[in-house]
PDB file of C-alpha atoms in Angstrom:
ATOM      1  CA  MET A 255     -68.940 -33.777 107.669  1.00  0.00           C
ATOM      2  CA  PRO A 256     -71.452 -32.964 104.905  1.00  0.00           C
ATOM      3  CA  PHE A 257     -73.306 -35.705 103.085  1.00  0.00           C
ATOM      4  CA  PHE A 258     -72.355 -34.352  99.634  1.00  0.00           C
ATOM      5  CA  SER A 259     -69.218 -32.854  98.187  1.00  0.00           C
ATOM      6  CA  VAL A 260     -70.130 -31.278  94.852  1.00  0.00           C
ATOM      7  CA  ILE A 261     -66.825 -31.160  92.963  1.00  0.00           C
ATOM      8  CA  ILE A 262     -66.562 -28.630  90.130  1.00  0.00           C
ATOM      9  CA  PRO A 263     -63.351 -28.438  88.028  1.00  0.00           C
ATOM     10  CA  MET A 264     -62.963 -25.020  86.418  1.00  0.00           C
ATOM     11  CA  TYR A 265     -60.784 -23.593  83.656  1.00  0.00           C
ATOM     12  CA  ASN A 266     -61.471 -20.103  82.251  1.00  0.00           C
ATOM     13  CA  ARG A 267     -65.121 -20.150  83.265  1.00  0.00           C
ATOM     14  CA  ALA A 268     -65.540 -16.704  84.793  1.00  0.00           C
ATOM     15  CA  ALA A 269     -68.755 -16.149  82.850  1.00  0.00           C
ATOM     16  CA  PHE A 270     -70.302 -19.500  83.781  1.00  0.00           C
ATOM     17  CA  ILE A 271     -69.046 -20.711  87.160  1.00  0.00           C
ATOM     18  CA  GLY A 272     -71.596 -18.617  89.056  1.00  0.00           C
ATOM     19  CA  ARG A 273     -74.413 -20.443  87.296  1.00  0.00           C
ATOM     20  CA  ALA A 274     -73.049 -23.800  88.469  1.00  0.00           C
ATOM     21  CA  ILE A 275     -72.424 -22.686  92.067  1.00  0.00           C
ATOM     22  CA  ASP A 276     -75.829 -20.978  92.357  1.00  0.00           C
ATOM     23  CA  SER A 277     -77.560 -24.164  91.210  1.00  0.00           C
ATOM     24  CA  VAL A 278     -75.969 -25.993  94.167  1.00  0.00           C
ATOM     25  CA  LEU A 279     -76.588 -23.283  96.749  1.00  0.00           C
ATOM     26  CA  SER A 280     -80.287 -23.217  95.813  1.00  0.00           C
ATOM     27  CA  GLN A 281     -80.785 -26.930  96.550  1.00  0.00           C
ATOM     28  CA  ASP A 282     -83.419 -27.811  99.154  1.00  0.00           C
ATOM     29  CA  ASP A 283     -81.073 -30.428 100.645  1.00  0.00           C
ATOM     30  CA  ALA A 284     -78.482 -28.143 102.253  1.00  0.00           C
ATOM     31  CA  ASP A 285     -76.152 -30.856 103.594  1.00  0.00           C
ATOM     32  CA  PHE A 286     -73.333 -30.230 101.148  1.00  0.00           C
ATOM     33  CA  GLU A 287     -70.088 -28.472 100.382  1.00  0.00           C
ATOM     34  CA  VAL A 288     -69.024 -27.102  97.013  1.00  0.00           C
ATOM     35  CA  VAL A 289     -65.386 -27.763  96.102  1.00  0.00           C
ATOM     36  CA  VAL A 290     -64.377 -25.654  93.098  1.00  0.00           C
ATOM     37  CA  VAL A 291     -60.992 -26.623  91.672  1.00  0.00           C
ATOM     38  CA  ASP A 292     -59.430 -23.933  89.524  1.00  0.00           C
ATOM     39  CA  ASP A 293     -57.221 -25.617  86.952  1.00  0.00           C
ATOM     40  CA  GLY A 294     -54.833 -22.744  86.271  1.00  0.00           C
ATOM     41  CA  SER A 295     -57.372 -20.306  84.782  1.00  0.00           C
ATOM     42  CA  ALA A 296     -56.052 -17.229  82.999  1.00  0.00           C
ATOM     43  CA  ASP A 297     -59.267 -15.189  83.278  1.00  0.00           C
ATOM     44  CA  ASP A 298     -61.271 -13.925  86.287  1.00  0.00           C
ATOM     45  CA  SER A 299     -62.599 -17.355  87.295  1.00  0.00           C
ATOM     46  CA  VAL A 300     -60.888 -17.320  90.700  1.00  0.00           C
ATOM     47  CA  ALA A 301     -62.243 -13.860  91.504  1.00  0.00           C
ATOM     48  CA  ALA A 302     -65.726 -14.991  90.488  1.00  0.00           C
ATOM     49  CA  VAL A 303     -65.610 -17.822  93.032  1.00  0.00           C
ATOM     50  CA  ARG A 304     -64.100 -15.688  95.782  1.00  0.00           C
ATOM     51  CA  ARG A 305     -67.133 -13.399  95.638  1.00  0.00           C
ATOM     52  CA  TYR A 306     -69.114 -16.113  97.417  1.00  0.00           C
ATOM     53  CA  THR A 307     -69.166 -15.715 101.192  1.00  0.00           C
ATOM     54  CA  ASP A 308     -71.092 -18.928 101.916  1.00  0.00           C
ATOM     55  CA  PRO A 309     -68.671 -21.085 103.972  1.00  0.00           C
ATOM     56  CA  ARG A 310     -69.839 -24.181 102.107  1.00  0.00           C
ATOM     57  CA  VAL A 311     -68.092 -22.916  98.950  1.00  0.00           C
ATOM     58  CA  ARG A 312     -64.398 -23.784  98.980  1.00  0.00           C
ATOM     59  CA  LEU A 313     -61.800 -22.952  96.350  1.00  0.00           C
ATOM     60  CA  VAL A 314     -58.824 -25.196  95.607  1.00  0.00           C
ATOM     61  CA  LEU A 315     -56.100 -23.873  93.307  1.00  0.00           C
ATOM     62  CA  SER A 316     -53.968 -25.835  90.876  1.00  0.00           C
ATOM     63  CA  PRO A 317     -50.870 -23.821  89.884  1.00  0.00           C
ATOM     64  CA  VAL A 318     -50.966 -25.032  86.277  1.00  0.00           C
ATOM     65  CA  ASN A 319     -53.550 -26.350  83.853  1.00  0.00           C
ATOM     66  CA  GLN A 320     -53.561 -30.155  84.063  1.00  0.00           C
ATOM     67  CA  GLY A 321     -56.968 -31.140  82.701  1.00  0.00           C
ATOM     68  CA  ARG A 322     -60.380 -31.735  84.205  1.00  0.00           C
ATOM     69  CA  CYS A 323     -59.605 -35.303  85.304  1.00  0.00           C
ATOM     70  CA  PRO A 324     -56.597 -34.341  87.482  1.00  0.00           C
ATOM     71  CA  ALA A 325     -58.672 -31.395  88.740  1.00  0.00           C
ATOM     72  CA  ARG A 326     -61.368 -33.820  89.887  1.00  0.00           C
ATOM     73  CA  ASN A 327     -58.731 -35.906  91.660  1.00  0.00           C
ATOM     74  CA  LEU A 328     -57.534 -32.772  93.456  1.00  0.00           C
ATOM     75  CA  GLY A 329     -61.111 -31.981  94.395  1.00  0.00           C
ATOM     76  CA  MET A 330     -61.640 -35.456  95.851  1.00  0.00           C
ATOM     77  CA  LYS A 331     -58.420 -35.099  97.830  1.00  0.00           C
ATOM     78  CA  HIS A 332     -59.760 -31.948  99.511  1.00  0.00           C
ATOM     79  CA  ALA A 333     -63.410 -33.001  99.799  1.00  0.00           C
ATOM     80  CA  VAL A 334     -64.845 -34.162 103.138  1.00  0.00           C
ATOM     81  CA  GLY A 335     -68.339 -35.324 102.139  1.00  0.00           C
ATOM     82  CA  GLU A 336     -69.631 -38.891 102.246  1.00  0.00           C
ATOM     83  CA  TRP A 337     -70.566 -38.872  98.553  1.00  0.00           C
ATOM     84  CA  PHE A 338     -68.915 -37.042  95.662  1.00  0.00           C
ATOM     85  CA  VAL A 339     -71.102 -35.414  93.008  1.00  0.00           C
ATOM     86  CA  PHE A 340     -69.244 -34.380  89.847  1.00  0.00           C
ATOM     87  CA  LEU A 341     -70.593 -31.247  88.162  1.00  0.00           C
ATOM     88  CA  ASP A 342     -69.052 -29.469  85.175  1.00  0.00           C
ATOM     89  CA  SER A 343     -68.385 -25.746  85.551  1.00  0.00           C
ATOM     90  CA  ASP A 344     -70.718 -24.732  82.717  1.00  0.00           C
ATOM     91  CA  ASP A 345     -73.655 -26.890  83.843  1.00  0.00           C
ATOM     92  CA  GLU A 346     -76.268 -26.839  86.605  1.00  0.00           C
ATOM     93  CA  LEU A 347     -77.942 -29.105  89.104  1.00  0.00           C
ATOM     94  CA  THR A 348     -81.682 -29.189  88.488  1.00  0.00           C
ATOM     95  CA  PRO A 349     -83.958 -28.046  91.364  1.00  0.00           C
ATOM     96  CA  GLY A 350     -84.226 -30.789  93.992  1.00  0.00           C
ATOM     97  CA  ALA A 351     -81.343 -32.772  92.482  1.00  0.00           C
ATOM     98  CA  LEU A 352     -79.497 -33.472  95.745  1.00  0.00           C
ATOM     99  CA  ARG A 353     -82.732 -34.542  97.445  1.00  0.00           C
ATOM    100  CA  LEU A 354     -83.377 -37.049  94.641  1.00  0.00           C
ATOM    101  CA  ILE A 355     -79.796 -38.307  94.760  1.00  0.00           C
ATOM    102  CA  ARG A 356     -79.915 -38.779  98.536  1.00  0.00           C
ATOM    103  CA  ALA A 357     -83.194 -40.704  98.285  1.00  0.00           C
ATOM    104  CA  ARG A 358     -81.629 -43.104  95.790  1.00  0.00           C
ATOM    105  CA  ILE A 359     -78.535 -43.534  97.954  1.00  0.00           C
ATOM    106  CA  GLU A 360     -80.525 -44.234 101.116  1.00  0.00           C
ATOM    107  CA  ALA A 361     -82.740 -46.769  99.345  1.00  0.00           C
ATOM    108  CA  ALA A 362     -79.828 -48.633  97.713  1.00  0.00           C
ATOM    109  CA  PRO A 363     -78.116 -51.686  99.233  1.00  0.00           C
ATOM    110  CA  PRO A 364     -74.668 -51.087 100.796  1.00  0.00           C
ATOM    111  CA  THR A 365     -72.972 -52.840  97.871  1.00  0.00           C
ATOM    112  CA  VAL A 366     -73.819 -49.841  95.668  1.00  0.00           C
ATOM    113  CA  GLY A 367     -70.907 -47.409  95.687  1.00  0.00           C
ATOM    114  CA  ALA A 368     -71.613 -45.474  92.509  1.00  0.00           C
ATOM    115  CA  MET A 369     -74.625 -43.960  90.810  1.00  0.00           C
ATOM    116  CA  ARG A 370     -75.219 -42.459  87.397  1.00  0.00           C
ATOM    117  CA  PHE A 371     -78.155 -40.117  86.850  1.00  0.00           C
ATOM    118  CA  MET A 372     -79.951 -38.742  83.822  1.00  0.00           C
ATOM    119  CA  CYS A 373     -79.372 -35.300  82.313  1.00  0.00           C
ATOM    120  CA  VAL A 374     -81.271 -32.884  80.125  1.00  0.00           C
ATOM    121  CA  SER A 375     -79.684 -30.436  77.704  1.00  0.00           C
ATOM    122  CA  ASP A 376     -80.570 -26.773  77.295  1.00  0.00           C
ATOM    123  CA  THR A 377     -82.262 -27.771  74.038  1.00  0.00           C
ATOM    124  CA  GLY A 378     -84.423 -30.422  75.707  1.00  0.00           C
ATOM    125  CA  GLU A 379     -82.705 -33.721  74.861  1.00  0.00           C
ATOM    126  CA  ARG A 380     -82.497 -36.301  77.633  1.00  0.00           C
ATOM    127  CA  SER A 381     -79.335 -38.307  78.114  1.00  0.00           C
ATOM    128  CA  PRO A 382     -77.872 -40.904  78.203  1.00  0.00           C
ATOM    129  CA  GLU A 383     -79.218 -43.410  75.702  1.00  0.00           C
ATOM    130  CA  PRO A 384     -80.586 -45.926  76.410  1.00  0.00           C
ATOM    131  CA  PRO A 385     -82.292 -44.212  79.381  1.00  0.00           C
ATOM    132  CA  HIS A 386     -81.639 -45.519  82.855  1.00  0.00           C
ATOM    133  CA  SER A 387     -84.332 -47.682  84.437  1.00  0.00           C
ATOM    134  CA  GLY A 388     -83.049 -47.803  88.021  1.00  0.00           C
ATOM    135  CA  GLN A 389     -81.204 -51.094  87.595  1.00  0.00           C
ATOM    136  CA  ILE A 390     -78.250 -52.013  89.809  1.00  0.00           C
ATOM    137  CA  VAL A 391     -75.405 -53.554  87.829  1.00  0.00           C
ATOM    138  CA  ASP A 392     -72.179 -55.341  88.658  1.00  0.00           C
ATOM    139  CA  TYR A 393     -69.021 -55.035  86.570  1.00  0.00           C
ATOM    140  CA  ALA A 394     -70.263 -57.288  83.770  1.00  0.00           C
ATOM    141  CA  GLY A 395     -73.637 -55.557  83.786  1.00  0.00           C
ATOM    142  CA  PHE A 396     -71.970 -52.155  83.524  1.00  0.00           C
ATOM    143  CA  LEU A 397     -69.933 -53.357  80.544  1.00  0.00           C
ATOM    144  CA  ARG A 398     -73.101 -54.599  78.846  1.00  0.00           C
ATOM    145  CA  TRP A 399     -74.802 -51.249  79.451  1.00  0.00           C
ATOM    146  CA  ALA A 400     -71.749 -49.431  78.070  1.00  0.00           C
ATOM    147  CA  GLU A 401     -71.915 -51.553  74.923  1.00  0.00           C
ATOM    148  CA  LEU A 402     -75.582 -50.615  74.445  1.00  0.00           C
ATOM    149  CA  SER A 403     -74.499 -46.953  74.492  1.00  0.00           C
ATOM    150  CA  LEU A 404     -72.149 -47.332  71.515  1.00  0.00           C
ATOM    151  CA  LYS A 405     -74.782 -46.216  69.011  1.00  0.00           C
ATOM    152  CA  ALA A 406     -76.178 -43.446  71.212  1.00  0.00           C
ATOM    153  CA  THR A 407     -76.155 -39.827  70.119  1.00  0.00           C
ATOM    154  CA  HIS A 408     -76.536 -38.464  73.646  1.00  0.00           C
ATOM    155  CA  THR A 409     -74.223 -39.958  76.273  1.00  0.00           C
ATOM    156  CA  GLU A 410     -74.048 -37.306  79.019  1.00  0.00           C
ATOM    157  CA  ALA A 411     -74.691 -38.578  82.568  1.00  0.00           C
ATOM    158  CA  MET A 412     -74.243 -37.342  86.134  1.00  0.00           C
ATOM    159  CA  PRO A 413     -71.846 -39.545  88.143  1.00  0.00           C
ATOM    160  CA  CYS A 414     -71.827 -39.786  91.950  1.00  0.00           C
ATOM    161  CA  VAL A 415     -69.559 -42.059  93.993  1.00  0.00           C
ATOM    162  CA  LYS A 416     -68.923 -42.958  97.613  1.00  0.00           C
ATOM    163  CA  ALA A 417     -66.017 -41.043  99.074  1.00  0.00           C
ATOM    164  CA  THR A 418     -64.520 -44.322 100.320  1.00  0.00           C
ATOM    165  CA  THR A 419     -63.693 -45.285  96.720  1.00  0.00           C
ATOM    166  CA  PHE A 420     -60.956 -42.632  96.771  1.00  0.00           C
ATOM    167  CA  PRO A 421     -57.948 -42.854  96.568  1.00  0.00           C
ATOM    168  CA  ALA A 422     -58.217 -46.476  95.418  1.00  0.00           C
ATOM    169  CA  VAL A 423     -59.870 -45.272  92.204  1.00  0.00           C
ATOM    170  CA  GLN A 424     -58.856 -41.977  90.606  1.00  0.00           C
ATOM    171  CA  TYR A 425     -59.444 -40.213  87.320  1.00  0.00           C
ATOM    172  CA  PRO A 426     -56.748 -40.516  84.621  1.00  0.00           C
ATOM    173  CA  SER A 427     -53.861 -38.113  84.611  1.00  0.00           C
ATOM    174  CA  GLY A 428     -53.385 -35.465  81.952  1.00  0.00           C
ATOM    175  CA  HIS A 429     -56.048 -34.705  79.366  1.00  0.00           C
ATOM    176  CA  ALA A 430     -57.391 -38.227  79.003  1.00  0.00           C
ATOM    177  CA  ASP A 431     -61.109 -38.943  78.967  1.00  0.00           C
ATOM    178  CA  GLU A 432     -62.960 -39.985  82.115  1.00  0.00           C
ATOM    179  CA  GLY A 433     -64.212 -43.331  80.785  1.00  0.00           C
ATOM    180  CA  ARG A 434     -61.536 -45.425  82.483  1.00  0.00           C
ATOM    181  CA  TYR A 435     -62.517 -43.994  85.865  1.00  0.00           C
ATOM    182  CA  HIS A 436     -66.057 -45.308  85.505  1.00  0.00           C
ATOM    183  CA  LEU A 437     -64.813 -48.710  84.375  1.00  0.00           C
ATOM    184  CA  ASP A 438     -62.476 -48.901  87.380  1.00  0.00           C
ATOM    185  CA  ILE A 439     -65.321 -47.864  89.719  1.00  0.00           C
ATOM    186  CA  ALA A 440     -67.651 -50.471  88.217  1.00  0.00           C
ATOM    187  CA  ARG A 441     -65.087 -53.182  88.870  1.00  0.00           C
ATOM    188  CA  LEU A 442     -64.808 -52.094  92.531  1.00  0.00           C
ATOM    189  CA  VAL A 443     -68.465 -51.532  93.508  1.00  0.00           C
ATOM    190  CA  GLU A 444     -71.961 -51.983  92.133  1.00  0.00           C
ATOM    191  CA  THR A 445     -73.482 -49.102  90.172  1.00  0.00           C
ATOM    192  CA  GLN A 446     -77.083 -47.947  90.077  1.00  0.00           C
ATOM    193  CA  LEU A 447     -78.297 -46.445  86.809  1.00  0.00           C
ATOM    194  CA  ALA A 448     -80.887 -44.042  88.196  1.00  0.00           C
ATOM    195  CA  PRO A 449     -83.704 -42.596  86.026  1.00  0.00           C
ATOM    196  CA  ASP A 450     -83.899 -39.210  87.782  1.00  0.00           C
ATOM    197  CA  VAL A 451     -82.889 -36.104  85.802  1.00  0.00           C
ATOM    198  CA  VAL A 452     -80.532 -34.131  88.058  1.00  0.00           C
ATOM    199  CA  ARG A 453     -78.248 -32.177  85.706  1.00  0.00           C
ATOM    200  CA  LEU A 454     -78.869 -29.502  83.085  1.00  0.00           C
ATOM    201  CA  TYR A 455     -76.002 -29.311  80.634  1.00  0.00           C
ATOM    202  CA  HIS A 456     -75.346 -26.354  78.381  1.00  0.00           C
ATOM    203  CA  HIS A 457     -73.744 -25.831  74.989  1.00  0.00           C
ATOM    204  CA  ASP A 458     -72.937 -22.135  75.357  1.00  0.00           C
ATOM    205  CA  ALA A 459     -69.433 -22.272  76.858  1.00  0.00           C
ATOM    206  CA  PRO A 460     -66.317 -21.974  74.658  1.00  0.00           C
ATOM    207  CA  GLN A 461     -63.486 -24.529  74.801  1.00  0.00           C
ATOM    208  CA  ARG A 462     -65.807 -27.458  75.367  1.00  0.00           C
ATOM    209  CA  VAL A 463     -64.047 -30.817  75.115  1.00  0.00           C
ATOM    210  CA  MET A 464     -65.987 -31.867  72.006  1.00  0.00           C
ATOM    211  CA  HIS A 465     -65.221 -28.692  70.073  1.00  0.00           C
ATOM    212  CA  ALA A 466     -63.048 -29.634  67.113  1.00  0.00           C
ATOM    213  CA  ASN A 467     -59.605 -28.041  67.374  1.00  0.00           C
ATOM    214  CA  LEU A 468     -56.582 -29.329  65.481  1.00  0.00           C
ATOM    215  CA  GLY A 469     -54.024 -28.109  68.029  1.00  0.00           C
ATOM    216  CA  ARG A 470     -55.945 -29.599  70.939  1.00  0.00           C
ATOM    217  CA  ILE A 471     -56.322 -32.947  69.173  1.00  0.00           C
ATOM    218  CA  LEU A 472     -52.560 -33.199  68.666  1.00  0.00           C
ATOM    219  CA  ARG A 473     -51.727 -31.863  72.132  1.00  0.00           C
ATOM    220  CA  TYR A 474     -53.994 -34.311  73.928  1.00  0.00           C
ATOM    221  CA  ALA A 475     -53.137 -37.342  71.760  1.00  0.00           C
ATOM    222  CA  PRO A 476     -50.273 -38.741  73.921  1.00  0.00           C
ATOM    223  CA  ASP A 477     -52.471 -38.679  77.045  1.00  0.00           C
ATOM    224  CA  LEU A 478     -55.342 -40.306  75.178  1.00  0.00           C
ATOM    225  CA  ALA A 479     -53.069 -42.952  73.662  1.00  0.00           C
ATOM    226  CA  ASP A 480     -51.665 -43.814  77.098  1.00  0.00           C
ATOM    227  CA  ASP A 481     -55.179 -44.008  78.494  1.00  0.00           C
ATOM    228  CA  ALA A 482     -56.397 -46.266  75.676  1.00  0.00           C
ATOM    229  CA  ALA A 483     -53.541 -48.643  76.462  1.00  0.00           C
ATOM    230  CA  GLN A 484     -54.492 -48.669  80.147  1.00  0.00           C
ATOM    231  CA  VAL A 485     -58.175 -49.301  79.380  1.00  0.00           C
ATOM    232  CA  LEU A 486     -57.252 -52.333  77.289  1.00  0.00           C
ATOM    233  CA  GLY A 487     -54.712 -53.481  79.855  1.00  0.00           C
ATOM    234  CA  ARG A 488     -57.156 -53.299  82.778  1.00  0.00           C
ATOM    235  CA  HIS A 489     -60.459 -54.131  81.127  1.00  0.00           C
ATOM    236  CA  GLY A 490     -59.675 -55.495  77.678  1.00  0.00           C
ATOM    237  CA  GLU A 491     -59.926 -59.192  78.506  1.00  0.00           C
ATOM    238  CA  ALA A 492     -63.224 -58.752  80.364  1.00  0.00           C
ATOM    239  CA  MET A 493     -64.576 -56.739  77.423  1.00  0.00           C
ATOM    240  CA  ARG A 494     -63.388 -59.278  74.886  1.00  0.00           C
ATOM    241  CA  ARG A 495     -65.209 -62.070  76.736  1.00  0.00           C
ATOM    242  CA  THR A 496     -68.367 -60.171  77.730  1.00  0.00           C
ATOM    243  CA  VAL A 497     -68.895 -57.331  75.243  1.00  0.00           C
ATOM    244  CA  PRO A 498     -66.742 -57.954  72.135  1.00  0.00           C
ATOM    245  CA  ASP A 499     -68.266 -55.040  70.200  1.00  0.00           C
ATOM    246  CA  LEU A 500     -67.172 -52.631  72.930  1.00  0.00           C
ATOM    247  CA  TYR A 501     -63.749 -54.276  73.069  1.00  0.00           C
ATOM    248  CA  TYR A 502     -63.071 -53.794  69.368  1.00  0.00           C
ATOM    249  CA  VAL A 503     -64.295 -50.196  69.489  1.00  0.00           C
ATOM    250  CA  LYS A 504     -61.728 -49.574  72.236  1.00  0.00           C
ATOM    251  CA  VAL A 505     -59.042 -51.260  70.125  1.00  0.00           C
ATOM    252  CA  MET A 506     -59.999 -48.958  67.233  1.00  0.00           C
ATOM    253  CA  GLU A 507     -59.624 -45.975  69.583  1.00  0.00           C
ATOM    254  CA  ALA A 508     -56.167 -47.224  70.560  1.00  0.00           C
ATOM    255  CA  VAL A 509     -55.194 -47.435  66.882  1.00  0.00           C
ATOM    256  CA  SER A 510     -56.443 -43.913  66.172  1.00  0.00           C
ATOM    257  CA  GLN A 511     -54.903 -42.253  69.236  1.00  0.00           C
ATOM    258  CA  SER A 512     -51.584 -44.018  68.725  1.00  0.00           C
ATOM    259  CA  PHE A 513     -51.356 -42.661  65.190  1.00  0.00           C
ATOM    260  CA  LEU A 514     -52.294 -39.176  66.442  1.00  0.00           C
ATOM    261  CA  ALA A 515     -49.509 -39.426  69.028  1.00  0.00           C
ATOM    262  CA  GLY A 516     -46.997 -40.387  66.341  1.00  0.00           C
ATOM    263  CA  ARG A 517     -46.686 -43.991  67.565  1.00  0.00           C
ATOM    264  CA  ARG A 518     -46.999 -45.840  64.265  1.00  0.00           C
ATOM    265  CA  PHE A 519     -45.678 -49.219  65.378  1.00  0.00           C
ATOM    266  CA  THR A 520     -47.948 -49.260  68.426  1.00  0.00           C
ATOM    267  CA  ALA A 521     -50.913 -48.343  66.223  1.00  0.00           C
ATOM    268  CA  LEU A 522     -50.114 -51.113  63.757  1.00  0.00           C
ATOM    269  CA  ARG A 523     -49.760 -53.618  66.581  1.00  0.00           C
ATOM    270  CA  TYR A 524     -53.261 -52.768  67.831  1.00  0.00           C
ATOM    271  CA  ALA A 525     -54.544 -52.855  64.248  1.00  0.00           C
ATOM    272  CA  THR A 526     -53.679 -56.548  63.945  1.00  0.00           C
ATOM    273  CA  ARG A 527     -56.413 -57.294  66.500  1.00  0.00           C
ATOM    274  CA  LEU A 528     -58.990 -55.961  64.038  1.00  0.00           C
ATOM    275  CA  THR A 529     -58.003 -57.957  60.960  1.00  0.00           C
ATOM    276  CA  THR A 530     -60.628 -60.623  61.749  1.00  0.00           C
ATOM    277  CA  ARG A 531     -63.441 -58.050  62.172  1.00  0.00           C
ATOM    278  CA  PRO A 532     -64.806 -57.171  58.708  1.00  0.00           C
ATOM    279  CA  ARG A 533     -67.058 -54.393  60.041  1.00  0.00           C
ATOM    280  CA  PHE A 534     -63.911 -52.416  61.004  1.00  0.00           C
ATOM    281  CA  TRP A 535     -61.970 -52.916  57.779  1.00  0.00           C
ATOM    282  CA  ALA A 536     -63.148 -49.745  56.000  1.00  0.00           C
ATOM    283  CA  ARG A 537     -62.513 -47.489  58.969  1.00  0.00           C
ATOM    284  CA  LEU A 538     -59.258 -49.247  59.830  1.00  0.00           C
ATOM    285  CA  SER A 539     -58.022 -48.787  56.270  1.00  0.00           C
ATOM    286  CA  ALA A 540     -58.851 -45.064  56.344  1.00  0.00           C
ATOM    287  CA  VAL A 541     -57.312 -44.481  59.793  1.00  0.00           C
ATOM    288  CA  THR A 542     -54.184 -46.462  58.899  1.00  0.00           C
ATOM    289  CA  GLY A 543     -53.732 -44.683  55.574  1.00  0.00           C
ATOM    290  CA  LEU A 544     -54.026 -41.237  57.145  1.00  0.00           C
ATOM    291  CA  GLY A 545     -52.008 -42.280  60.178  1.00  0.00           C
ATOM    292  CA  MET A 546     -49.102 -43.400  58.027  1.00  0.00           C
ATOM    293  CA  LEU A 547     -49.074 -39.915  56.473  1.00  0.00           C
ATOM    294  CA  GLY A 548     -48.399 -38.487  59.920  1.00  0.00           C
ATOM    295  CA  PRO A 549     -50.180 -37.089  62.983  1.00  0.00           C
ATOM    296  CA  ARG A 550     -51.433 -33.922  61.279  1.00  0.00           C
ATOM    297  CA  ALA A 551     -53.256 -35.863  58.569  1.00  0.00           C
ATOM    298  CA  ALA A 552     -54.792 -38.108  61.215  1.00  0.00           C
ATOM    299  CA  ALA A 553     -55.736 -35.057  63.293  1.00  0.00           C
ATOM    300  CA  TRP A 554     -57.443 -33.405  60.326  1.00  0.00           C
ATOM    301  CA  ALA A 555     -59.588 -36.515  59.848  1.00  0.00           C
ATOM    302  CA  LYS A 556     -60.367 -36.581  63.580  1.00  0.00           C
ATOM    303  CA  LYS A 557     -61.420 -32.933  63.439  1.00  0.00           C
ATOM    304  CA  GLN A 558     -63.861 -33.645  60.601  1.00  0.00           C
ATOM    305  CA  TRP A 559     -65.298 -36.614  62.490  1.00  0.00           C
ATOM    306  CA  MET A 560     -65.782 -34.528  65.647  1.00  0.00           C
ATOM    307  CA  ARG A 561     -67.582 -31.847  63.658  1.00  0.00           C
ATOM    308  CA  MET A 562     -69.832 -34.496  62.129  1.00  0.00           C
ATOM    309  CA  GLN A 563     -70.599 -35.921  65.592  1.00  0.00           C
ATOM    310  CA  GLY A 564     -71.391 -32.438  66.856  1.00  0.00           C
ATOM    311  CA  ARG A 565     -73.853 -31.865  64.010  1.00  0.00           C
ATOM    312  CA  LYS A 566     -75.384 -35.283  64.628  1.00  0.00           C
ATOM    313  CA  ALA A 567     -75.890 -34.492  68.323  1.00  0.00           C
ATOM    314  CA  ALA A 568     -77.400 -31.100  67.474  1.00  0.00           C
TER     315      ALA A 568
END
């Protein structure tokens, strides 16, 4: 049984998946397997993976495109390592990354079941903000750290978790974001926020999640609205007590995604939670006005916001 299972979800990444796999195979800690999960690709991604003859590279096929979160769940189901390392198909592990990760794991107390590492972009920015300092946090501490990240421009991190956390904790279904997974993990085990840079992330691949696309925004909205409801259902009360700023940001997300999904009454019900928060009134008024015009108007506004965020990050 290898120490690491590096899980890589893949969708139409024929031109990039080799870069990710090669970055793992070149690691100086060789105690790993690479589990590539093809999420119904329509290009030559599968053929690109099958060119590898190293027995540590395994390919798992999903018959249809489900999203990167379900693909990660499928990867965990097939993985046999003691720790799962989640790598995106267009990114790379930095040289010596697995050695650094193992050193942190072996030095941590047994109560630590998750780790988050630093990243660097192909343009030189380090992430996330604020930078990790090596602290070990419980659930409340993780929520406080997440609240500090609300104003950050760069939020990319490299998550690693103990295999024993699965299947108790799984990524969301559909095309929801991965945030709920990390909240669920933080409630189950302690998390170390490690300062080591172990991932190089790129901006050169098409169809990145943050690329603004009107059709994608509308298509993913029901999954994101369902996920926002589950985040508030599972973690809302703890957020409201411990990190109220984060709580109300999540409520605002629930309002926005509910409008995008065409669920006006649900959106308005969430909106009532924000009537006592003056800092949200301007945004709430804009989101509600556009949302009442229909999902396409709300999606257009979301597209403009995503483009603005992309320019801000750049």
